[in-house]
Structures are given as structure tokens and as C-alpha cells.
mmCIF file of C-alpha atoms and ligand atoms in Angstrom:
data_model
loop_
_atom_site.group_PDB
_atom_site.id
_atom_site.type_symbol
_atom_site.label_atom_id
_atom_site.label_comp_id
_atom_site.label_asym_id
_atom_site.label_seq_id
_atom_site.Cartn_x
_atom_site.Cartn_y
_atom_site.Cartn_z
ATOM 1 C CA UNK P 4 -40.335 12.088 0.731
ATOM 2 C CA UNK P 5 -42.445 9.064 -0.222
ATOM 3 C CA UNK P 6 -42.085 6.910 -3.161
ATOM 4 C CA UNK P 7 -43.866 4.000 -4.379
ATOM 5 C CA UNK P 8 -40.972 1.224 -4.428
ATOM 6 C CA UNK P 9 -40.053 -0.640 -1.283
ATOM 7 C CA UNK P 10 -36.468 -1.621 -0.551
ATOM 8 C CA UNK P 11 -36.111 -4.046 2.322
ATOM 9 C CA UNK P 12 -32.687 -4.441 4.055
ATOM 10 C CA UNK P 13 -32.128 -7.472 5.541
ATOM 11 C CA UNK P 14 -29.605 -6.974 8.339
ATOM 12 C CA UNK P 15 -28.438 -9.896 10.688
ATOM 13 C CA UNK P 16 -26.709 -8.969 14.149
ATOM 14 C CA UNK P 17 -25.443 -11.235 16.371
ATOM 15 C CA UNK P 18 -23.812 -8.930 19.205
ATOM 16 C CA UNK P 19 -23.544 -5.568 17.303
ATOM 17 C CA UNK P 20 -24.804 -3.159 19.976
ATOM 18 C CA UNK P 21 -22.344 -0.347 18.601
ATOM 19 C CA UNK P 22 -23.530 -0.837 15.630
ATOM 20 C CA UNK P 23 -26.877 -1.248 14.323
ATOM 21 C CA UNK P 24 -27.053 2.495 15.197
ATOM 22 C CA UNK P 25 -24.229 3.490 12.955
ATOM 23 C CA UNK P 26 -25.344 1.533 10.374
ATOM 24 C CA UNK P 27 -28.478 2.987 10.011
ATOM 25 C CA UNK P 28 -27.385 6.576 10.311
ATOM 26 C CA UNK P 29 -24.703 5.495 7.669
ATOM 27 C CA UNK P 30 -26.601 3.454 4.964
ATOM 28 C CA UNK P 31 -29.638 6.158 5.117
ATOM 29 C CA UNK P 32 -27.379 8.684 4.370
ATOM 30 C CA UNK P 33 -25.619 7.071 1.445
ATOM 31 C CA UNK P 34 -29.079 5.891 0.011
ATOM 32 C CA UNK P 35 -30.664 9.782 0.181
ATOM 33 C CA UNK P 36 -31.231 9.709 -3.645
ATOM 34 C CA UNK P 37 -32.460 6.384 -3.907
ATOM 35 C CA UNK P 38 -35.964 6.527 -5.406
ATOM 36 C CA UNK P 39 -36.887 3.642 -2.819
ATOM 37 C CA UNK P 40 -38.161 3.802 0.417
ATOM 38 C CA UNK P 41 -35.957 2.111 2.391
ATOM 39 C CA UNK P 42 -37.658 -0.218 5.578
ATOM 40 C CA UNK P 43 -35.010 -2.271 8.215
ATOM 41 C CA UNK P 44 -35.419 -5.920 8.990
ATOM 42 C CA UNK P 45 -33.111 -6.360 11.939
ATOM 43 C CA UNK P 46 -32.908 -10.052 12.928
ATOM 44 C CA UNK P 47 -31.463 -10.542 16.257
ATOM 45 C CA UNK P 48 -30.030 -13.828 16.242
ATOM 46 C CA UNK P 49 -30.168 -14.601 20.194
ATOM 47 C CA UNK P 50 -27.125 -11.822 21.088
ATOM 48 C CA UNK P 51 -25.640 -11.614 24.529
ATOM 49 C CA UNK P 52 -25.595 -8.020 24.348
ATOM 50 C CA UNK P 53 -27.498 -5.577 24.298
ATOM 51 C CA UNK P 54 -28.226 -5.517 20.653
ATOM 52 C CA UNK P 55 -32.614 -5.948 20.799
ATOM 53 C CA UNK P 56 -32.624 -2.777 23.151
ATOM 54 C CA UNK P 57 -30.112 -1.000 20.686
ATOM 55 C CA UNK P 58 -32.264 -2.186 17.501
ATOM 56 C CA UNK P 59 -36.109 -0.975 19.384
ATOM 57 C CA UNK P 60 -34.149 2.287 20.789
ATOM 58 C CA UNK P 61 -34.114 3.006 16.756
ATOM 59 C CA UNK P 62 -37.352 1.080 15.675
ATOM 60 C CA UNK P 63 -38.980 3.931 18.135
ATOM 61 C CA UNK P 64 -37.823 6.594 16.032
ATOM 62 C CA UNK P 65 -37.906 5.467 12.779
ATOM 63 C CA UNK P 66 -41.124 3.381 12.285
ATOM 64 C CA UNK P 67 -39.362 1.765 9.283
ATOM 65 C CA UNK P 68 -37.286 -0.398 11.232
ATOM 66 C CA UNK P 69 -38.467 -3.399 12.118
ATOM 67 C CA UNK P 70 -37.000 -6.427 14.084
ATOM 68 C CA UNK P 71 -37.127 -9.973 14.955
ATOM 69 C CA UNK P 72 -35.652 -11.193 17.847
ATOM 70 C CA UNK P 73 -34.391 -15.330 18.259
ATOM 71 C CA UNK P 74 -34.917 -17.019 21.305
ATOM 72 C CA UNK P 75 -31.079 -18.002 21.048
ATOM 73 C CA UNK P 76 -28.554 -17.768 18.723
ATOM 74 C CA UNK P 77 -29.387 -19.827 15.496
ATOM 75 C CA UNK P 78 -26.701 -18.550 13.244
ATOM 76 C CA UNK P 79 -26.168 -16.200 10.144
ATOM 77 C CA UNK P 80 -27.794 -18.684 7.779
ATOM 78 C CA UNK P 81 -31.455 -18.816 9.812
ATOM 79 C CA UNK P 82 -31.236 -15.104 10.454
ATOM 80 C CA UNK P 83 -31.419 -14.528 6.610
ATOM 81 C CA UNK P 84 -34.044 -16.920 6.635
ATOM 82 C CA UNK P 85 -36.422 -15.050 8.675
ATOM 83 C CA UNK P 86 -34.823 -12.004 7.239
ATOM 84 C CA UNK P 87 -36.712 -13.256 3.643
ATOM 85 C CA UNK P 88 -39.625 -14.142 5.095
ATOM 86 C CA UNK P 89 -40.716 -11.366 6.878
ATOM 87 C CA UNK P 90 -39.541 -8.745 3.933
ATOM 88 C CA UNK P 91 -41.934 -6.981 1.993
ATOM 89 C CA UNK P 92 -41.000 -5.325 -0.617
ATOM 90 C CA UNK P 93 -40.129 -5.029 -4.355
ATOM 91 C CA UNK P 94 -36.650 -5.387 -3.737
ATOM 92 C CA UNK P 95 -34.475 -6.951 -0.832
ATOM 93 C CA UNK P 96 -31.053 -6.160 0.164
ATOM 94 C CA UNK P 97 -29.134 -8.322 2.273
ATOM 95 C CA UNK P 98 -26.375 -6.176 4.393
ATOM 96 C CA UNK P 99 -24.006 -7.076 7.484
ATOM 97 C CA UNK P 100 -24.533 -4.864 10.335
ATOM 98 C CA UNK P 101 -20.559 -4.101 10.711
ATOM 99 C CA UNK P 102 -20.910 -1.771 7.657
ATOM 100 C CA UNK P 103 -18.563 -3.955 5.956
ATOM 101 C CA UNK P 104 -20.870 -3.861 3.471
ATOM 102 C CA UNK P 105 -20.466 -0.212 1.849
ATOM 103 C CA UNK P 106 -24.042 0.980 1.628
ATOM 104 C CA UNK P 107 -22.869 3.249 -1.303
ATOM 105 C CA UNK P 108 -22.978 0.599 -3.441
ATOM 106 C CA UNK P 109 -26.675 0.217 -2.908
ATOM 107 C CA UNK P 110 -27.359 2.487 -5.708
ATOM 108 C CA UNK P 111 -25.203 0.811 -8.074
ATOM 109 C CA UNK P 112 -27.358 -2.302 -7.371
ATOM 110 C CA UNK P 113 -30.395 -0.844 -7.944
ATOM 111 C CA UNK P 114 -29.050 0.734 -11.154
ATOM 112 C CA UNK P 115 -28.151 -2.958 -12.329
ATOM 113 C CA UNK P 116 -31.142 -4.191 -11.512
ATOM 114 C CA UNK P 117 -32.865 -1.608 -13.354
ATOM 115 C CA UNK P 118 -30.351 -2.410 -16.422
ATOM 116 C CA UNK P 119 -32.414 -5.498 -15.771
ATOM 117 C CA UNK P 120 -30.980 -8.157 -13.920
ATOM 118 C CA UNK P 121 -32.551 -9.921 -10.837
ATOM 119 C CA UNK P 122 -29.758 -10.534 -8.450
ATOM 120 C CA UNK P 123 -26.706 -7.632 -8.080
ATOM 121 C CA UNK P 124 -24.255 -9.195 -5.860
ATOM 122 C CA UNK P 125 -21.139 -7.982 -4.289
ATOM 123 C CA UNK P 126 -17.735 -9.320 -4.655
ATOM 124 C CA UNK P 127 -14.580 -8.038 -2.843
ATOM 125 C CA UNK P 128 -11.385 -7.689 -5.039
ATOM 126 C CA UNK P 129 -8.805 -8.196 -2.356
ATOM 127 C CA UNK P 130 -9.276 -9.912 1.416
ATOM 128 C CA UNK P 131 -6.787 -7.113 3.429
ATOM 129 C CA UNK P 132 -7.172 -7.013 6.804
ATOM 130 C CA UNK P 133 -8.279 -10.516 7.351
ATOM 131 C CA UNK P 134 -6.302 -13.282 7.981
ATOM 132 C CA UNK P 135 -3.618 -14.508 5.752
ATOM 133 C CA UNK P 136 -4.034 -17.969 6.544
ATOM 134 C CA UNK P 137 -8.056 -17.378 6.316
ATOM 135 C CA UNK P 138 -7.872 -15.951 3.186
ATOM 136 C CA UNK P 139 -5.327 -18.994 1.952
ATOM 137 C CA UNK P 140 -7.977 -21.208 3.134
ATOM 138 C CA UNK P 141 -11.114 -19.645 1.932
ATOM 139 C CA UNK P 142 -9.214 -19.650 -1.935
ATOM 140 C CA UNK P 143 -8.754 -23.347 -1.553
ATOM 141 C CA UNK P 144 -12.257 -24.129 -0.433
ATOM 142 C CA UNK P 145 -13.632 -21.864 -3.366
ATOM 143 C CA UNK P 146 -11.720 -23.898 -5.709
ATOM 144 C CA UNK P 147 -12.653 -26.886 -4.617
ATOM 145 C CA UNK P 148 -16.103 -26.517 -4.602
ATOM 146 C CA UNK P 149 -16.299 -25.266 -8.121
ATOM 147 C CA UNK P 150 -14.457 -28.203 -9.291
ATOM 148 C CA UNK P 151 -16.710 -30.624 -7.634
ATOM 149 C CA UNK P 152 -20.370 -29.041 -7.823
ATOM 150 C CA UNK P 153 -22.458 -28.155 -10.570
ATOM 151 C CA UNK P 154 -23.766 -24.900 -8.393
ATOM 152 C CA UNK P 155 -21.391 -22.012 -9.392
ATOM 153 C CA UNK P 156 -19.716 -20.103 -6.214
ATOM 154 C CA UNK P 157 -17.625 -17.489 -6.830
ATOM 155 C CA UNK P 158 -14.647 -16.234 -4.713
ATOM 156 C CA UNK P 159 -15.077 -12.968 -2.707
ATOM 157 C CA UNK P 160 -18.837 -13.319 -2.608
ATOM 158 C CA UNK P 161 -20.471 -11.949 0.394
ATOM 159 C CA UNK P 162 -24.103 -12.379 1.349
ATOM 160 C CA UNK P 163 -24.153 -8.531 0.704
ATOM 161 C CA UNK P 164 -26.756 -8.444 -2.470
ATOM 162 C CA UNK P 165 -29.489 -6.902 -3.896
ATOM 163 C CA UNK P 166 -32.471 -8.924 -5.476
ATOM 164 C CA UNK P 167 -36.382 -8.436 -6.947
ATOM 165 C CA UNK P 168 -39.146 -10.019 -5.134
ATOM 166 C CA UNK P 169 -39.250 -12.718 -7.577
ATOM 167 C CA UNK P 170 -35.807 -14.263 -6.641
ATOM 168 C CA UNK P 171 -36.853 -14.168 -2.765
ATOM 169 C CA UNK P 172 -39.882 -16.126 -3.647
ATOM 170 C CA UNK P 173 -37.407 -18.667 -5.352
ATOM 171 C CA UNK P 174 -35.181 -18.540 -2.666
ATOM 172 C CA UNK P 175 -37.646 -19.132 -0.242
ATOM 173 C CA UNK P 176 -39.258 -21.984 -2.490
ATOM 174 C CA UNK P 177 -36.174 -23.722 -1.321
ATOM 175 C CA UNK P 178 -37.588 -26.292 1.973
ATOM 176 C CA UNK P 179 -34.314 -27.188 2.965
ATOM 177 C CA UNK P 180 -33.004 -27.409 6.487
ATOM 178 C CA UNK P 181 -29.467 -27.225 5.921
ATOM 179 C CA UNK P 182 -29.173 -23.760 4.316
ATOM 180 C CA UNK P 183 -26.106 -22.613 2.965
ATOM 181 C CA UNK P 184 -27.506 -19.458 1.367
ATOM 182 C CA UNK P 185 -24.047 -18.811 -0.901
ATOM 183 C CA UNK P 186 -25.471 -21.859 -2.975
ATOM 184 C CA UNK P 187 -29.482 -21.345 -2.288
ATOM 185 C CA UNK P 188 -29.267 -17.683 -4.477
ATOM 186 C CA UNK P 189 -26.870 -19.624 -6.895
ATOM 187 C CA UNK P 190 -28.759 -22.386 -7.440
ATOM 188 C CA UNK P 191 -32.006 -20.814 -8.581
ATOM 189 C CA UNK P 192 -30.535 -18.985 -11.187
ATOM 190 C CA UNK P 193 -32.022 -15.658 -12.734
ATOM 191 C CA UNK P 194 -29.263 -12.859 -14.131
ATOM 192 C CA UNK P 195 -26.655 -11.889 -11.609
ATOM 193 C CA UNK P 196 -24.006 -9.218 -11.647
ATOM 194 C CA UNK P 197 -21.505 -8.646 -9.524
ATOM 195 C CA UNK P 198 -20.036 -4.804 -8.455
ATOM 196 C CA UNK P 199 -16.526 -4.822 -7.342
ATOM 197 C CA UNK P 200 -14.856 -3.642 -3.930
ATOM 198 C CA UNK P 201 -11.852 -3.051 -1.340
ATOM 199 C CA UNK P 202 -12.560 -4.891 1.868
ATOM 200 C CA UNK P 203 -12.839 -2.595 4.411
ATOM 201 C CA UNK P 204 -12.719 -3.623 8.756
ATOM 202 C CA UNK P 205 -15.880 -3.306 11.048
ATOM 203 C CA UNK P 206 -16.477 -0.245 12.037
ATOM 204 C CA UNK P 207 -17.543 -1.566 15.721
ATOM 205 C CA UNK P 208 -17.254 -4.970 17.779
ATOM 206 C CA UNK P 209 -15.750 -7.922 16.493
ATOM 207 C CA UNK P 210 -15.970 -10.871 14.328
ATOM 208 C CA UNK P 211 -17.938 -14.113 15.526
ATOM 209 C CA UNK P 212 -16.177 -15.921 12.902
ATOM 210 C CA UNK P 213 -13.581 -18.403 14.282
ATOM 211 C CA UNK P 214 -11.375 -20.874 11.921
ATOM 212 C CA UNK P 215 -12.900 -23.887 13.064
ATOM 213 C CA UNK P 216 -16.297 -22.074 12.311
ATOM 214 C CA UNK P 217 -15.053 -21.749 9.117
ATOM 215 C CA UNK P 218 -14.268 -24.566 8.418
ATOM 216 C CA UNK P 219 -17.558 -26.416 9.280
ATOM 217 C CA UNK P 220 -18.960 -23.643 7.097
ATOM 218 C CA UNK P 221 -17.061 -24.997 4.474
ATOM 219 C CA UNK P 222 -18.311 -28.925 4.779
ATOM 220 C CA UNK P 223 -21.747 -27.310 4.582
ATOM 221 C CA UNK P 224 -21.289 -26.039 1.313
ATOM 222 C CA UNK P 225 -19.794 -28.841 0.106
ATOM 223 C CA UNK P 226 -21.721 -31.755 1.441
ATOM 224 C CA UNK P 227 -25.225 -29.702 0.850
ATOM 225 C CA UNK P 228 -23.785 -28.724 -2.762
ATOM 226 C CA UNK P 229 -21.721 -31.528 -4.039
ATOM 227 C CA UNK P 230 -22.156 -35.518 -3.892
ATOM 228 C CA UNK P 231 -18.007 -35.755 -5.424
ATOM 229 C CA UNK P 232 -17.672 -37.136 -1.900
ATOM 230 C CA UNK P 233 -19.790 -39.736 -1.844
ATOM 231 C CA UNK P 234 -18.679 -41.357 -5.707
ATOM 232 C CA UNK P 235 -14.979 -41.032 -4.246
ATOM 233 C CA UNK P 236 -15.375 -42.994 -1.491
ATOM 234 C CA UNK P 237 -17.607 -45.542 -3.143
ATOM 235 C CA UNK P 238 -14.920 -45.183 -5.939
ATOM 236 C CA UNK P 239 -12.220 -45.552 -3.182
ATOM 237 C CA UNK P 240 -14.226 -48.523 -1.578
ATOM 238 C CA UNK P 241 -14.545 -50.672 -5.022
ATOM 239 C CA UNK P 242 -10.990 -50.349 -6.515
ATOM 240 C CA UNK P 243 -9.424 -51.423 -2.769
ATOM 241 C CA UNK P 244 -12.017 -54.362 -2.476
ATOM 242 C CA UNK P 245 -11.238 -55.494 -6.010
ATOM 243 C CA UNK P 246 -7.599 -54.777 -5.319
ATOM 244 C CA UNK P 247 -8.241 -57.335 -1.902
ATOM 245 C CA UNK P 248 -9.441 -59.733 -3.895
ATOM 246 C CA UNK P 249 -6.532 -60.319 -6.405
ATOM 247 C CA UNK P 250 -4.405 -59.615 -3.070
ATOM 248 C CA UNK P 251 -5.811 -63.074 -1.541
ATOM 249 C CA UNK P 252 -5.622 -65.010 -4.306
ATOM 250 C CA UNK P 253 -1.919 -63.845 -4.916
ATOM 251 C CA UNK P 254 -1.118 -65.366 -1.263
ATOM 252 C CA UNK P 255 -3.168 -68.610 -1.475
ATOM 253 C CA UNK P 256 -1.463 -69.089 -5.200
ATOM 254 C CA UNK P 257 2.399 -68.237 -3.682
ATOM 255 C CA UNK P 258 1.395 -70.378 -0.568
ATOM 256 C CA UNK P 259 0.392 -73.510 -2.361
ATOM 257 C CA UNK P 260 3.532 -72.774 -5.007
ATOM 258 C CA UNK P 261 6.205 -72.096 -2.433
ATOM 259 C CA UNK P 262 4.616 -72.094 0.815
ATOM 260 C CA UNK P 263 4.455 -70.008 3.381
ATOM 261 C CA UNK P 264 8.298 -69.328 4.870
ATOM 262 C CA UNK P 265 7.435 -65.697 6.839
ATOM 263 C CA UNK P 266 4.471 -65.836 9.577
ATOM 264 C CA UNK P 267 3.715 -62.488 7.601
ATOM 265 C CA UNK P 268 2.687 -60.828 10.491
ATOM 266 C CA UNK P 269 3.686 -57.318 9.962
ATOM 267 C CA UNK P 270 1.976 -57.437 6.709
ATOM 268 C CA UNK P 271 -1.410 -58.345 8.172
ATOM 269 C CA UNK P 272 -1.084 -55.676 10.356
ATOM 270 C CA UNK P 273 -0.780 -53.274 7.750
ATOM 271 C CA UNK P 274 -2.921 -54.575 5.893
ATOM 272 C CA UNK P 275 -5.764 -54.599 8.512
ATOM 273 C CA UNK P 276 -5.097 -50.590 9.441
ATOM 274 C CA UNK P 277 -4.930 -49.709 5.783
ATOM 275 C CA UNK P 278 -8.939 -51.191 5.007
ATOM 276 C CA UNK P 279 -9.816 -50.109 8.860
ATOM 277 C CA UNK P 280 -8.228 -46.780 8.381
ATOM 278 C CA UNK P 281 -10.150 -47.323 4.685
ATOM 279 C CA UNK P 282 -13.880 -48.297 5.871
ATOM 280 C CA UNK P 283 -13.740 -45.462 8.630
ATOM 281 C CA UNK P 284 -13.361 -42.718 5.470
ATOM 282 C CA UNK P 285 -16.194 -44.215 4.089
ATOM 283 C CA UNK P 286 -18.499 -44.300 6.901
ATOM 284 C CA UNK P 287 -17.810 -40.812 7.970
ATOM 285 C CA UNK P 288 -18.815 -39.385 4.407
ATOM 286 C CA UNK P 289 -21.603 -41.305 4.459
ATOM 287 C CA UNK P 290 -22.823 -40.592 8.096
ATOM 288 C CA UNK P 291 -22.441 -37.090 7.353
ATOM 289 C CA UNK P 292 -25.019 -37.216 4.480
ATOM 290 C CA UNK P 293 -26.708 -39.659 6.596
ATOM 291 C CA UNK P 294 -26.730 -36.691 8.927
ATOM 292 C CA UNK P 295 -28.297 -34.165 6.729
ATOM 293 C CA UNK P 296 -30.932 -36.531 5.779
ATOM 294 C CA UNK P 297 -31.908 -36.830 9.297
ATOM 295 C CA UNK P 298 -32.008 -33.287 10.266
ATOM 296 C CA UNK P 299 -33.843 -32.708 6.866
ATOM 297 C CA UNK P 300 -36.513 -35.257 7.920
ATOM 298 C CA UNK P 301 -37.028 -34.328 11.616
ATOM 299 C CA UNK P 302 -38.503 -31.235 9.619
ATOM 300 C CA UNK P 303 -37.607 -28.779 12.151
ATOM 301 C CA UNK P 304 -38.253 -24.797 12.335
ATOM 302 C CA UNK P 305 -34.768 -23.355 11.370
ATOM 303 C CA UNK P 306 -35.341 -20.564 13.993
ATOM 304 C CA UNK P 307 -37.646 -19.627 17.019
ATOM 305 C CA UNK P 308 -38.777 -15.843 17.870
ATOM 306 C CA UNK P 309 -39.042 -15.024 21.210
ATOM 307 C CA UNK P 310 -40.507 -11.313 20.033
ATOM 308 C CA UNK P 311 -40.806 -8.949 16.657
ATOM 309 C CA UNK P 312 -42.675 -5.836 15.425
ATOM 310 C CA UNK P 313 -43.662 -7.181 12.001
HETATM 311 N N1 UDP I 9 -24.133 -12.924 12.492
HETATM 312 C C1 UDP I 9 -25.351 -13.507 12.880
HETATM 313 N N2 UDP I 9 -25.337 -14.685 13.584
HETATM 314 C C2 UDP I 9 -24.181 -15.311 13.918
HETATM 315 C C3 UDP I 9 -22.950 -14.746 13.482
HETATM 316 C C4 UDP I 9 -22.967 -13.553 12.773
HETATM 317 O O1 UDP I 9 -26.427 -12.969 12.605
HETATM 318 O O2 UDP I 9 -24.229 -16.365 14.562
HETATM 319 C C5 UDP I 9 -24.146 -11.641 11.732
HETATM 320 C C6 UDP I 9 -23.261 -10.540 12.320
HETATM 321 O O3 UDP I 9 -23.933 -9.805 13.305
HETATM 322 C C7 UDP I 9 -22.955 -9.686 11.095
HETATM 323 C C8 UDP I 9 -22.902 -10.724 9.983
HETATM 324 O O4 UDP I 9 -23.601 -11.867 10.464
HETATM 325 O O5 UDP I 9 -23.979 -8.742 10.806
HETATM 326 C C9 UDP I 9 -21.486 -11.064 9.596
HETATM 327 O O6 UDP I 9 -20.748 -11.454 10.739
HETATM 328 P P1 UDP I 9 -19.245 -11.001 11.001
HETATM 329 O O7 UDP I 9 -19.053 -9.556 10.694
HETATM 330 O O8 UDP I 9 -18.926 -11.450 12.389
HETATM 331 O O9 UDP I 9 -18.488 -11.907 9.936
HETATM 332 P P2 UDP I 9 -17.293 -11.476 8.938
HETATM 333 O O10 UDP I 9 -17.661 -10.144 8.346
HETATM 334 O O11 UDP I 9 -16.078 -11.420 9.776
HETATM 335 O O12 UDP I 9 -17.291 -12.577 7.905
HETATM 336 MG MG1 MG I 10 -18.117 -8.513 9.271
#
């Protein structure tokens, strides 16, 4: 059956050779009475398996699955990237290859966006069979960034989502380096709705997702989304050097009043940690914003392809 709307899916893989084939058998059955003809973008994000033999085993049968392939592993964030840019299409799904992502609720998207919005995202209702301590820690960071940037995030987001060609333009009008995509398709606005779901485990493989990960994940989002921590450590900086100031004048006064009976030693020790400890909180906000402005300027290709069929 052929029909005149395309539907790209976006799907990054970093080491899912069992299953880029189950998720294609899977989401094309679930998506039989779409009125979209569906095309694969498989972006191979430098695996270690053997995921680009797994993904052109299927783009030989099917010759609407096409691939990308990195020349090593550039992470989730520059896989979507590419993902975008090579996409045709009037609309463009973005879907993990674990099947985590319950292709079902494809149609529902598309039936929103008909309804008329431009962005249908998906939002998980409960984290079960992750972590507790992720989860704990995910909340937090969720919170936190709402509180201190004007770019809404909400909680239980995944990049799982469903969008017209006219928010992918936007997205990709975006230059950045540093993308943190959970912001990007927040920032540029249009009408979003979100569909509901259970969490459900991979069907194959396992996570690349470590805590530590995580948590640099995190101080992307916030640093490329927020300047709160900048103004708190200049804030921090000014009140502590104004604070110094009445401090010195306090000793000079009491020494010229009553003079100076203690050699004050253990004082001037704390004192000394307190603005080292102090400056070194400063400088590492800064330097990492410093950072970003650096990688932003050395203008560099987010990702390399080593090979592709688009
Ligand atoms: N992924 C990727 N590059 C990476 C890490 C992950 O393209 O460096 C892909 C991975 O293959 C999967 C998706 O991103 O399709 C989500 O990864 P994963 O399932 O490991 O994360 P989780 O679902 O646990 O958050
Ligand atoms: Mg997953």
C-alpha cells in the first residue's frame, strides 16, 4: 500500500544488534493502519557490535530503511542530530531502538498532531524497573532545572516524540554545539502534547546509561539551559568580598582599641580556606561556561560518518 505522507523514524543504536531487527518487525506491525508510509533512519553511533551489519541485513530487504553509520561513538545527542538532518519527510518520529518506546502509541501521535498540534511527546507515568536511586535523582534534577531556567522540562520526558517538518526545521535552526535536545524541542516552542505511559524494560541488550553519565547529562542541561549558576556565584562572590571588607576593618578597629592579645592564627587559617575553598566555586562555574564557549567557537562537526545509504 502506498500513501502520500512520509513518516520518518529516527532511531539511534549504540550496540543494539538484537534489536534493531525486533524493532522493526515490532513498530511496522503496530503502525499497519497508519495512513503514513513509514521510512527508518538508523544512526549507528560508532557500536562495538555488530549493530551496522544487523541494520544493512534489514536495509536489504526493506528499501525503506536507511542508515548512517559514525566513525566512533559520538553519543545519543549527535545521533539525533544526524537523525534530523538526513529525514525527509512530513513528519519525524524519534524512537529508541530497545522498544522502550511502545510503537503503539505512534498512532495516537499522529492523531494529536492531526487534532493539530506540532510536537506529540511522550511522558512515562511511573519509572519501575529502573533504579530507585536513579529515579530519586532524575526527580531532583527535573526540579531543579525548572526552578532555575526559563526553558520548560518536564519530568518523565523521553526523546520518544512525534513532530511536523516545520518543528525539525526549527530544531535544526538551532547552531549549537552543545546539544541537549530535551531543551532544543522545548525551547522553540510550537503546541506540544504529551500521551501518557507505563515504563516498560528493553526487550534486548542493555543500557549504556551509567550514573556518572547521568549525571554529566544533567550539568548539560543545566549549564546549556540556565545561567542561575553563574548570578549565584557572582552573588556568592560580592556578599563574601563585602562581608571581607567590614571583616578587616573590624580587626584593624579592635587592634588599635584593645590590641592584639591572640596571634589569631587559627582564625586566619580559616579564614584563608573559607575564600580559597570560595574562589575555587567560582572559577569552576565559570570555566565550565568558559568551556562551552570554547567548544562552541572551535565550530566543530558534532559527528563524522564513516558510511550511509541516504
Ligand atoms: N544510544 C546512542 N548512543 C549512545 C548511547 C545510547 O545512540 O552513546 C541509543 C541507544 O542505542 C538507544 C537509545 O540511545 O536506542 C537509548 O539508550 P538506552 O536504552 O541505553 O538508555 P535508557 O533507555 O536506559 O535511558
Ligand atoms: Mg532504553
Amino acid at each position: 500500500m502506498t500513501h502520500n505522507q512520509q513518516l520518518s523514524i529516527i532511531v539511534p543504536c549504540y550496540n543494539e544488534e538484537e534489536t534493531v531487527a525486533l524493532f522493526v518487525a515490532e513498530t511496522d506491525r503496530q503502525t499497519v493502519d497508519l495512513p503514513l508510509e513509514l521510512v527508518y533512519y538508523f544512526i549507528d553511533d560508532g557500536s562495538s557490535d555488530g549493530t551496522l551489519e544487523a541494520i544493512k541485513e534489514l536495509s536489504r530487504q526493506h528499501p525503506r530503511i536507511k542508515y548512517l553509520s559514525f566513525s566512533r561513538n559520538f553519543g545519543k545527542e549527535a545521533a539525533l542530530l544526524a537523525g534530523l538532518q538526513a529525514a525527509k519527510g512530513d513528519f519525524i518520529a524519534v524512537m529508541d531502538a530497545d522498544l522502550q518506546d511502545p510503537p503503539e502509541l505512534l498512532k495516537q501521535m499522529y492523531d494529536e498532531i492531526q487534532k493539530g498540534y506540532d510536537i506529540v511527546g511522550a511522558r512515562r507515568t511511573n519509572r519501575k524497573s529502573e533504579p530507585p536511586i536513579r529515579s530519586f535523582f532524575a526527580k531532583q534534577f527535573y526540579k531543579l532545572i525548572n526552578q532555575i531556567s526559563e526553558t520548560e522540562m518536564v519530568d518523565g520526558v523521553r526523546d520518544f516524540r512525534m513532530m511536523t517538518r516545520q518543528v525539525v526545521d526549527a530544531v535544526l535552526s538551532l547552531e549549537e554545539v552543545n546539544r541537549f535536545s530535551k531543551g532544543l524541542f522545548s525551547w522553540v516552542g510550537f503546541k506540544t502534547s504529551y500521551i501518557s505511559y507505563e515504563n516498560r524494560e528493553r526487550v534486548a541488550g542493555t543500557t549504556s546509561w551509567h550514573f556518572w553519565g547521568l549525571v554529566k547529562y544533567s550539568i548539560e542541561g543545566i549549564v546549556n539551559f540556565s545561567e542561575t549558576p553563574l548570578n549565584i556565584a557572582t552573588f556568592i562572590g560580592f556578599i563574601t568580598f563585602i562581608g571581607s571588607i567590614f571583616l578587616g576593618l573590624f580587626y584593624v578597629i579592635k587592634a588599635f582599641a584593645i590590641g592584639d592579645p591572640v596571634p589569631g592564627f587559627p582564625t586566619l587559617i580559616t579564614i584563608l580556606l573559607f575564600f580559597g575553598g570560595l574562589q575555587l566555586f567560582c572559577l569552576g562555574i565559570l570555566g565550565k561556561y568558559i568551556a562551552k564557549i570554547f567548544l562552541e567557537s572551535k565550530r566543530r562537526p558534532v559527528y563524522i560518518v564513516r558510511e550511509k545509504n541516504v
